Short mmCIF file of C-alpha atoms in Angstrom, two decimals:
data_model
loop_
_atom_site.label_atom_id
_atom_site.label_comp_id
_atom_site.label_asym_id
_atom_site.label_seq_id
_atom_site.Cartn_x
_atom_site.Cartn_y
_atom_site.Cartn_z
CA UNK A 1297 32.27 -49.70 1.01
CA UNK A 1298 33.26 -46.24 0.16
CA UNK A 1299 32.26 -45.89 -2.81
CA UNK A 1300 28.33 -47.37 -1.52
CA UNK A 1301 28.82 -44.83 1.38
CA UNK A 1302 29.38 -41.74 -1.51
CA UNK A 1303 26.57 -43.29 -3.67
CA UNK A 1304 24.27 -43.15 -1.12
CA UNK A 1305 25.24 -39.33 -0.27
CA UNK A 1306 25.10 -38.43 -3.69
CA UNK A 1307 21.56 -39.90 -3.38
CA UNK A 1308 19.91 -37.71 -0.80
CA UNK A 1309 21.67 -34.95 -1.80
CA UNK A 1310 18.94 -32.63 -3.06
CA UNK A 1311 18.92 -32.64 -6.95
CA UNK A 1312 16.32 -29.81 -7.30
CA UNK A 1313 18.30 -26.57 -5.32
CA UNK A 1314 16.09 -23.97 -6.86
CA UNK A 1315 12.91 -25.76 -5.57
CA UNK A 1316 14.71 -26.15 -2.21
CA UNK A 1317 15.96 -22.36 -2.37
CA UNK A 1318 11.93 -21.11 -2.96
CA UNK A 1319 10.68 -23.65 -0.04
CA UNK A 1320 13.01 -22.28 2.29
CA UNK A 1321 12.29 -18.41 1.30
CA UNK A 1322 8.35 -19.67 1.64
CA UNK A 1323 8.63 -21.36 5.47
CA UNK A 1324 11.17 -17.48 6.04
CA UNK A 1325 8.29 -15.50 4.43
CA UNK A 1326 5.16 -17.70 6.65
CA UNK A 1327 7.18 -17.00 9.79
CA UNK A 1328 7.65 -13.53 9.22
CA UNK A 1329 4.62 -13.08 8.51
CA UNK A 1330 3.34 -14.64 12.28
CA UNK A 1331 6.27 -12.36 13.52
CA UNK A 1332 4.70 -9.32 11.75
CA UNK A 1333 1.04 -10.74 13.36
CA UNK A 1334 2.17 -10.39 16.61
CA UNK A 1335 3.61 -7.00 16.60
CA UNK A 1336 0.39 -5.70 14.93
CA UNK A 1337 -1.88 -7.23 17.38
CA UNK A 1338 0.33 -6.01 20.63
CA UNK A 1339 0.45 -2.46 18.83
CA UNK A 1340 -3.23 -1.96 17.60
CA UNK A 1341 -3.92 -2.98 21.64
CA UNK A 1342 -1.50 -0.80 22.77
CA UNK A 1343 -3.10 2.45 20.76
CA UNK A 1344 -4.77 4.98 23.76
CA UNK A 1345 -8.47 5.36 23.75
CA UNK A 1346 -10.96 2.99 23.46
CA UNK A 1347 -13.76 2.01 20.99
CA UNK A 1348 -16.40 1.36 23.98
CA UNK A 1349 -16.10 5.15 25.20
CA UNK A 1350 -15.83 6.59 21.93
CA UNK A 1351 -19.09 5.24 20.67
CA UNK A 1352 -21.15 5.99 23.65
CA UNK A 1353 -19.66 9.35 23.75
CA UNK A 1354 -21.01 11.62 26.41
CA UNK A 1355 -23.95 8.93 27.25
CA UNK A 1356 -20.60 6.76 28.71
CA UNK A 1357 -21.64 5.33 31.74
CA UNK A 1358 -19.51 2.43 33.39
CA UNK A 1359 -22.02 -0.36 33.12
CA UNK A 1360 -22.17 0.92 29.37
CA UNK A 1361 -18.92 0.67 28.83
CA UNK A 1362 -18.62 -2.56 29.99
CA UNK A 1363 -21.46 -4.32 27.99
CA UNK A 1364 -19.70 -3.02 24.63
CA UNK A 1365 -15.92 -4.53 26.31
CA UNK A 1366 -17.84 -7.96 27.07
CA UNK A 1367 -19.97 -8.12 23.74
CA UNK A 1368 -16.75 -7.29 21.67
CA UNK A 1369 -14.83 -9.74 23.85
CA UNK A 1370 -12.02 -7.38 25.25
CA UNK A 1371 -12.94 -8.72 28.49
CA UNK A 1372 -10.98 -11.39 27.55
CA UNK A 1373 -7.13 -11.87 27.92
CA UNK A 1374 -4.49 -10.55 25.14
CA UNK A 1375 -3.58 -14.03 24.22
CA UNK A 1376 -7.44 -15.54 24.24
CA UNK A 1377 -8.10 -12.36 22.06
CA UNK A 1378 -5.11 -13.07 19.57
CA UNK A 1379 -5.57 -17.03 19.45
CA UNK A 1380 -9.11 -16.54 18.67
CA UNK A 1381 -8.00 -13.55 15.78
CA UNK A 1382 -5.26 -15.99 14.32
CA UNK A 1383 -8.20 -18.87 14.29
CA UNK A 1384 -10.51 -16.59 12.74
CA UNK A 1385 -7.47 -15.47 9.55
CA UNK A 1386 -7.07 -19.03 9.27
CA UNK A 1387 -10.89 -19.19 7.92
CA UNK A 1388 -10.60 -16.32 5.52
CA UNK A 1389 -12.25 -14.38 7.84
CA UNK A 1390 -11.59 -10.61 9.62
CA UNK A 1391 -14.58 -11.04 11.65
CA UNK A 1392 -16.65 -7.23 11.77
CA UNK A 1393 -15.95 -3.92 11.90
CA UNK A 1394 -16.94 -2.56 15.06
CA UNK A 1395 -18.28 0.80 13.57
CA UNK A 1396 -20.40 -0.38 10.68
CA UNK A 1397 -21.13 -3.80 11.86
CA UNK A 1398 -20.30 -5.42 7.91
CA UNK A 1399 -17.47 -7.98 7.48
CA UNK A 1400 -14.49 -6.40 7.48
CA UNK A 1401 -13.43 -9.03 4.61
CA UNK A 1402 -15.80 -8.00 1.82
CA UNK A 1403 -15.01 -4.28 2.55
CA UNK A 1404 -11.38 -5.21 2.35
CA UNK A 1405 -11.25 -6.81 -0.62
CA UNK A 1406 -12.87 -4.14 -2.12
CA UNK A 1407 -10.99 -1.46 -1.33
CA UNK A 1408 -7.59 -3.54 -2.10
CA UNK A 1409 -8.85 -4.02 -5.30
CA UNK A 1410 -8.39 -0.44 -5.76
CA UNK A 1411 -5.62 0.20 -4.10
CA UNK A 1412 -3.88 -2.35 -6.36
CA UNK A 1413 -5.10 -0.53 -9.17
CA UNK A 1414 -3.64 2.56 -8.03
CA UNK A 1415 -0.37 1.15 -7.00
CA UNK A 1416 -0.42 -0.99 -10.77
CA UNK A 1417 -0.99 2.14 -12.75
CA UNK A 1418 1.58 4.37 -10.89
CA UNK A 1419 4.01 0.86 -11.46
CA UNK A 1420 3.35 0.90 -15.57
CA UNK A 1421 4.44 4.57 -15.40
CA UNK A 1422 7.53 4.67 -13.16
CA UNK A 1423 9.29 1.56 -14.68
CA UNK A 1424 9.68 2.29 -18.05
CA UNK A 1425 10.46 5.96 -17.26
CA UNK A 1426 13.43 4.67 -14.91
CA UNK A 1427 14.75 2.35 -16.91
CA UNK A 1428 15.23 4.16 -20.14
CA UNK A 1429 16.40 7.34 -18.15
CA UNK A 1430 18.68 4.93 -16.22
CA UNK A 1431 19.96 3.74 -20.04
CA UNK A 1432 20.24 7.64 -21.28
CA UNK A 1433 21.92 8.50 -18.38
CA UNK A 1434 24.86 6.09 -18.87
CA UNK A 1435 24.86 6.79 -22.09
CA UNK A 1436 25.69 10.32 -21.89
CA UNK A 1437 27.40 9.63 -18.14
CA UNK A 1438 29.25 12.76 -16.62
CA UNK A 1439 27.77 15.06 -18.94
CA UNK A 1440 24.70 17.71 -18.92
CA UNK A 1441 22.18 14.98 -19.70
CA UNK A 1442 23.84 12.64 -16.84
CA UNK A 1443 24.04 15.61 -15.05
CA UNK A 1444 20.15 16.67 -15.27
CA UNK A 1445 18.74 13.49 -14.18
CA UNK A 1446 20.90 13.66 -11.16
CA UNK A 1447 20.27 16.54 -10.14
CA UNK A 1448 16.08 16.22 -10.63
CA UNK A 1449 15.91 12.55 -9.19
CA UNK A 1450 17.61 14.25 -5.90
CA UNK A 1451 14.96 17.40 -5.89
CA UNK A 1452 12.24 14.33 -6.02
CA UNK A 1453 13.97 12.30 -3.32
CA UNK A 1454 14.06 15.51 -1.30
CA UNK A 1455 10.47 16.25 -1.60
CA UNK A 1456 7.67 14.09 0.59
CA UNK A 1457 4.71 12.70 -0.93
CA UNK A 1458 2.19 14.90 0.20
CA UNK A 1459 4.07 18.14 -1.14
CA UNK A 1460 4.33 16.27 -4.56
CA UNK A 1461 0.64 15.72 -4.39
CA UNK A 1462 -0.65 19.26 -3.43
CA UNK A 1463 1.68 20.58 -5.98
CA UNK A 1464 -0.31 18.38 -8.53
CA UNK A 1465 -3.31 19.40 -7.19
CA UNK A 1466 -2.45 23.10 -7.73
CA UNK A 1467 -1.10 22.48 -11.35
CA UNK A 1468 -3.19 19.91 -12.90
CA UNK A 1469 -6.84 21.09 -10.91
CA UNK A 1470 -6.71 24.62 -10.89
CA UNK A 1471 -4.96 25.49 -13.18
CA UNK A 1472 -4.71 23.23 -15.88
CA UNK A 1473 -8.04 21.28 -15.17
CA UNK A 1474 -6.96 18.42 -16.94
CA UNK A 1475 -8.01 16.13 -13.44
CA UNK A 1476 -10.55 16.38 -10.90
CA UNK A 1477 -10.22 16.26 -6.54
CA UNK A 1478 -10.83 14.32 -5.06
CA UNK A 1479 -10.45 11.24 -6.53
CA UNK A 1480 -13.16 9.33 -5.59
CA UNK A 1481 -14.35 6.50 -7.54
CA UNK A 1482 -17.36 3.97 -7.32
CA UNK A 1483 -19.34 1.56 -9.23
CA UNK A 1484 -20.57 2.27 -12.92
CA UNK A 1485 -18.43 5.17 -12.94
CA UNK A 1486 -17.68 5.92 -17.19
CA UNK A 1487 -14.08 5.20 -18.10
CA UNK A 1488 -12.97 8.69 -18.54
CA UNK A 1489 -14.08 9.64 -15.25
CA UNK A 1490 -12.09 6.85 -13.69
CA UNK A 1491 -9.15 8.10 -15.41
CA UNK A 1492 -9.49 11.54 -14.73
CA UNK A 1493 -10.50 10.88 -10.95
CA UNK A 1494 -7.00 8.21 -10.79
CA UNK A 1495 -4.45 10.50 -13.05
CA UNK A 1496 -3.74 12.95 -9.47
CA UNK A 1497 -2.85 9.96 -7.51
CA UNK A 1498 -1.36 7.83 -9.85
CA UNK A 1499 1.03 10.61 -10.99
CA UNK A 1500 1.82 11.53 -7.53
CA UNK A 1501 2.96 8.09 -6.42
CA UNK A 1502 4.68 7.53 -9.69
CA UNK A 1503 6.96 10.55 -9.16
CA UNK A 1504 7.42 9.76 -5.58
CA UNK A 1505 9.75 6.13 -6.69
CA UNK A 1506 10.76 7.09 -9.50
CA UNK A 1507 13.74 8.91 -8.55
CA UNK A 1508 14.63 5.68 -6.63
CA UNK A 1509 14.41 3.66 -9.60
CA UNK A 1510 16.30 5.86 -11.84
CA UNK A 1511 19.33 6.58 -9.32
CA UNK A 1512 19.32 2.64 -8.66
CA UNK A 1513 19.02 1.76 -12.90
CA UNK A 1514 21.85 3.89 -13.26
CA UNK A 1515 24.00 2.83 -10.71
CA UNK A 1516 23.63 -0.79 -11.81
CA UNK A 1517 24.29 -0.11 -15.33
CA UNK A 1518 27.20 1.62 -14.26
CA UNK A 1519 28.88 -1.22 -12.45
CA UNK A 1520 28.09 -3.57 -15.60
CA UNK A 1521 29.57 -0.89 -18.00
CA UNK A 1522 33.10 -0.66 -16.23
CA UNK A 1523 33.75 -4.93 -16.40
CA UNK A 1524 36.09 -6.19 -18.71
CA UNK A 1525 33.93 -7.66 -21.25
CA UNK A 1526 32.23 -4.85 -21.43
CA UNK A 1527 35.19 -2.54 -22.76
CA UNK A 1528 36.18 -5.94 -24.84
CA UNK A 1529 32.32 -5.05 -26.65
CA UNK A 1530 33.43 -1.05 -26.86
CA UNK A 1531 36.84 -2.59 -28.30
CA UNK A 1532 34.95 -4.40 -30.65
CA UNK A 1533 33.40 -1.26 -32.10
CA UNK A 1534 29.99 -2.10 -31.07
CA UNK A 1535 27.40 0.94 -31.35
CA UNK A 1536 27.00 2.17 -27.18
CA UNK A 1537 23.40 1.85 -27.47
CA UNK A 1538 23.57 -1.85 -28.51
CA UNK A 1539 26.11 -2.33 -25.71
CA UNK A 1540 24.13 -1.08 -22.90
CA UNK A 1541 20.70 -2.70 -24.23
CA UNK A 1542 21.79 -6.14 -25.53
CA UNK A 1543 25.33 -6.71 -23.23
CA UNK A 1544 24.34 -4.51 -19.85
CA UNK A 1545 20.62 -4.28 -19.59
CA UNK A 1546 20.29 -8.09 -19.33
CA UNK A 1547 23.38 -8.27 -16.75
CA UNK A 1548 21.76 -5.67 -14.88
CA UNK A 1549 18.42 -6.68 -14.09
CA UNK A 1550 18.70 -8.38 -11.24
CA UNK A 1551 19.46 -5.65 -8.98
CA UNK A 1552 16.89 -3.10 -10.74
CA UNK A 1553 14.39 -6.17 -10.15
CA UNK A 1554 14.72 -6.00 -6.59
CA UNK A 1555 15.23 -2.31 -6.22
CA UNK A 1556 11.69 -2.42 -8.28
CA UNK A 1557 10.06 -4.89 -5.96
CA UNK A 1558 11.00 -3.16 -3.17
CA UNK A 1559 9.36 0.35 -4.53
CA UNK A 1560 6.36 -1.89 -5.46
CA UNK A 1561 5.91 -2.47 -1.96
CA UNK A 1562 6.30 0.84 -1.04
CA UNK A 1563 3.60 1.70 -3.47
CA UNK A 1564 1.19 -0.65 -1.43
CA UNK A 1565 2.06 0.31 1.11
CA UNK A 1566 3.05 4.01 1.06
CA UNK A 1567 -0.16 4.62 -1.08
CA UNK A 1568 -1.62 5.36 2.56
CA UNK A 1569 -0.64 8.92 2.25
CA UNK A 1570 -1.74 9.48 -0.98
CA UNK A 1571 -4.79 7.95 -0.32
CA UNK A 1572 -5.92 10.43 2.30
CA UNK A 1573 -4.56 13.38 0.55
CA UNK A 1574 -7.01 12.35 -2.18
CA UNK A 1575 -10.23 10.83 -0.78
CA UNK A 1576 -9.09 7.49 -3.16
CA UNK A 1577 -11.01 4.54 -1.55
CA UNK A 1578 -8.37 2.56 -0.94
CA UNK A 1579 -6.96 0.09 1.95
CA UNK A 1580 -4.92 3.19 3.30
CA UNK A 1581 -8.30 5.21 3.51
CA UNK A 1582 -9.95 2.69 5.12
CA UNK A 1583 -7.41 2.27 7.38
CA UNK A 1584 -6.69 5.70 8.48
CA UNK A 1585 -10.68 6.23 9.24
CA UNK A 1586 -11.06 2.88 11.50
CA UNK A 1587 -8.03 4.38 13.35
CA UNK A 1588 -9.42 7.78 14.31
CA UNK A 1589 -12.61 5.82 15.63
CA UNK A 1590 -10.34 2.58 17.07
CA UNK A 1591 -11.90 0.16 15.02
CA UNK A 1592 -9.23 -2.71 15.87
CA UNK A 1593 -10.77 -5.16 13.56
CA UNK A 1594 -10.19 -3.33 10.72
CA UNK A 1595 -6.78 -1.81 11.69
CA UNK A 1596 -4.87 -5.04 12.23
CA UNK A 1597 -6.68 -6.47 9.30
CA UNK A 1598 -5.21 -3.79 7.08
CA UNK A 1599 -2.00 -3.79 8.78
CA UNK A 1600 -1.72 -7.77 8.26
CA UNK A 1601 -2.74 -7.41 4.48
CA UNK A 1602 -0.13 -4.37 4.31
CA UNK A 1603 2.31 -6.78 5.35
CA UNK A 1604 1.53 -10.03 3.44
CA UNK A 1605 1.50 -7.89 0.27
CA UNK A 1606 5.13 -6.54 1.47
CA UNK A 1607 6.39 -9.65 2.22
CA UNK A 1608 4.94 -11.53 -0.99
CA UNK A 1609 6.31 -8.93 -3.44
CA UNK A 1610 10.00 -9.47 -1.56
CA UNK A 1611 9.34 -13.59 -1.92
CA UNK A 1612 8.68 -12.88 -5.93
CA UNK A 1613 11.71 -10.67 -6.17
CA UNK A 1614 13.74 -13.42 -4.67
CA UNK A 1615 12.22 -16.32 -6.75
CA UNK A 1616 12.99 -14.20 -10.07
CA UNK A 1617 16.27 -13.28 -8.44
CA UNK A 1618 17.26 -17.13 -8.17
CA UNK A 1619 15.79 -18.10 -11.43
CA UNK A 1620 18.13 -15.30 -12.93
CA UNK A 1621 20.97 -16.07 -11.29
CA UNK A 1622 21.68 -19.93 -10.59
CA UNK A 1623 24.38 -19.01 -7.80
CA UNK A 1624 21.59 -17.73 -5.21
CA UNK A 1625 20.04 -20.60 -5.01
CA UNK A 1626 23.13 -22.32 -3.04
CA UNK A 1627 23.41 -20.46 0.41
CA UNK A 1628 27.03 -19.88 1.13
#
């Protein structure tokens, strides 16, 4: 009877933990994501002003105002007005801007488009630069080279992204003219344009993580380099740059994976900045514009594809995390 009883456990126990590890981070990262929908919505209604008013301007009367609240539907209660929002998402649709009267879906998509672009190209630039200064710097660690990279990742983590851009601007436009400002792009533009108009931007968000991912490449070679096997390698009389890129590097690349996810995001996300500072047509451009004129469609559209694009990059980090590493995909 036991034994039946222990057979039968052994039966529904589930056989497949890494597809049970990714289904669980997918419900975590669909209820965070209705989590991050409701604190957009209740902050985007709590913002002062109010789009009737500002687009009647002086001509505001009352009645006015009140047409534009009942033919935009913010007559209605907070919870109608998000039900009917969520209902809407659900179709693929954003509904319309309020200020241009187009679907805020097809501009969106547009301008994301770009924005990935931006935040791609910055990505291809920063991660290879990290990772082999992360390698050099172990490789010569505690001395001047060690020393240099130190002390210029901290000057870059002490700087903000819009003082790294104008300084860019100053260098690379005026002086240099190697790039032009602002960076606007558009349709049919020639190739060299494109790169010329993207190099400010791209450059300015790639120097703005890559400090990050250098200090964090070198602190997780670091704690690979001081195991035991790894001065059984240096025993061994193994040349230190085959030790660090065929024994550490692989050992290591699960925490530089995550601390690289996590700048990605940032890059979507903290492209906002950069975006304005350079005219770039991008999601945080859009964004910042339907604020100043309280275009709420658009705002928590862009704040709900901010956060999906967060939360997705976290959910791939984790899958290539557990895929890596077959102990995550137990919880403890």
């Amino acid at each position: 009877m036991k034994s039946l009883i222990a057979r039968g456990m052994r039966s529904t126990a589930p056989r497949h933990p890494l597809a049970r590890a990714i289904i669980h981070r997918l419900l975590l990262a669909v209820i965070l994501l209705w989590g991050v929908s409701l604190l957009i919505f209740a902050a985007v209604n709590a913002l002062p002003g109010d789009f009737a008013a500002a687009s009647l301007g002086r001509a505001a009367t009352p009645e006015a105002i009140a047409s534009i609240r009942q033919s935009l539907g913010l007559d209605k209660p907070l919870v109608t007005r998000y039900l009917l929002w969520m209902l809407q998402i659900f179709k693929g649709d954003f509904g319309l801007s309020w200020a241009s009267q187009q679907p805020v879906s097809a501009q969106l998509g547009h301008r994301l488009l770009n924005s990935l672009w931006l935040a791609g190209a910055a990505a291809l630039l920063a991660i290879p630069v990290a990772l082999l200064g992360g390698l050099f710097a172990v490789r010569y660690l505690h001395r001047l080279p060690d020393r240099m990279i130190t002390l210029v990742s901290l000057i870059i983590l002490s700087l903000p992204e819009f003082l790294i851009g104008y300084l860019l601007i100053q260098v690379l436009v005026l002086h240099v003219g190697v790039s032009t400002f602002p960076s606007t792009i558009y349709d049919g533009m020639s190739l060299p344009d494109r790169l010329s108009a993207l190099l400010l931007p791209v450059l300015t968000l790639a120097i703005a993580v890559l400090a990050n991912m250098l200090r964090s490449a070198r602190s997780a070679l670091m704690s690979v380099t001081s195991t035991p096997w790894m001065e059984t390698a240096r025993l061994k009389g193994l040349p230190p740059l085959r030790i660090l890129w065929r024994h550490a590097a692989p050992n290591a690349i699960s925490p530089v994976l995550t601390v690289i996810a996590m700048n990605l995001a940032g890059l979507i996300v903290g492209a906002m900045i950069i975006e304005v500072i350079f005219v770039y047509p991008g999601v945080g451009q859009y964004m910042v514009d339907a604020v100043t004129v309280r275009d709420i469609p658009v705002v928590q559209a862009c704040g709900l594809v901010f956060a999906a694009v967060y939360i997705l990059l976290n959910l791939l980090v984790d899958m290539l995390a557990m895929a890596a590493n077959p102990r995550l995909r137990f919880p403890r």
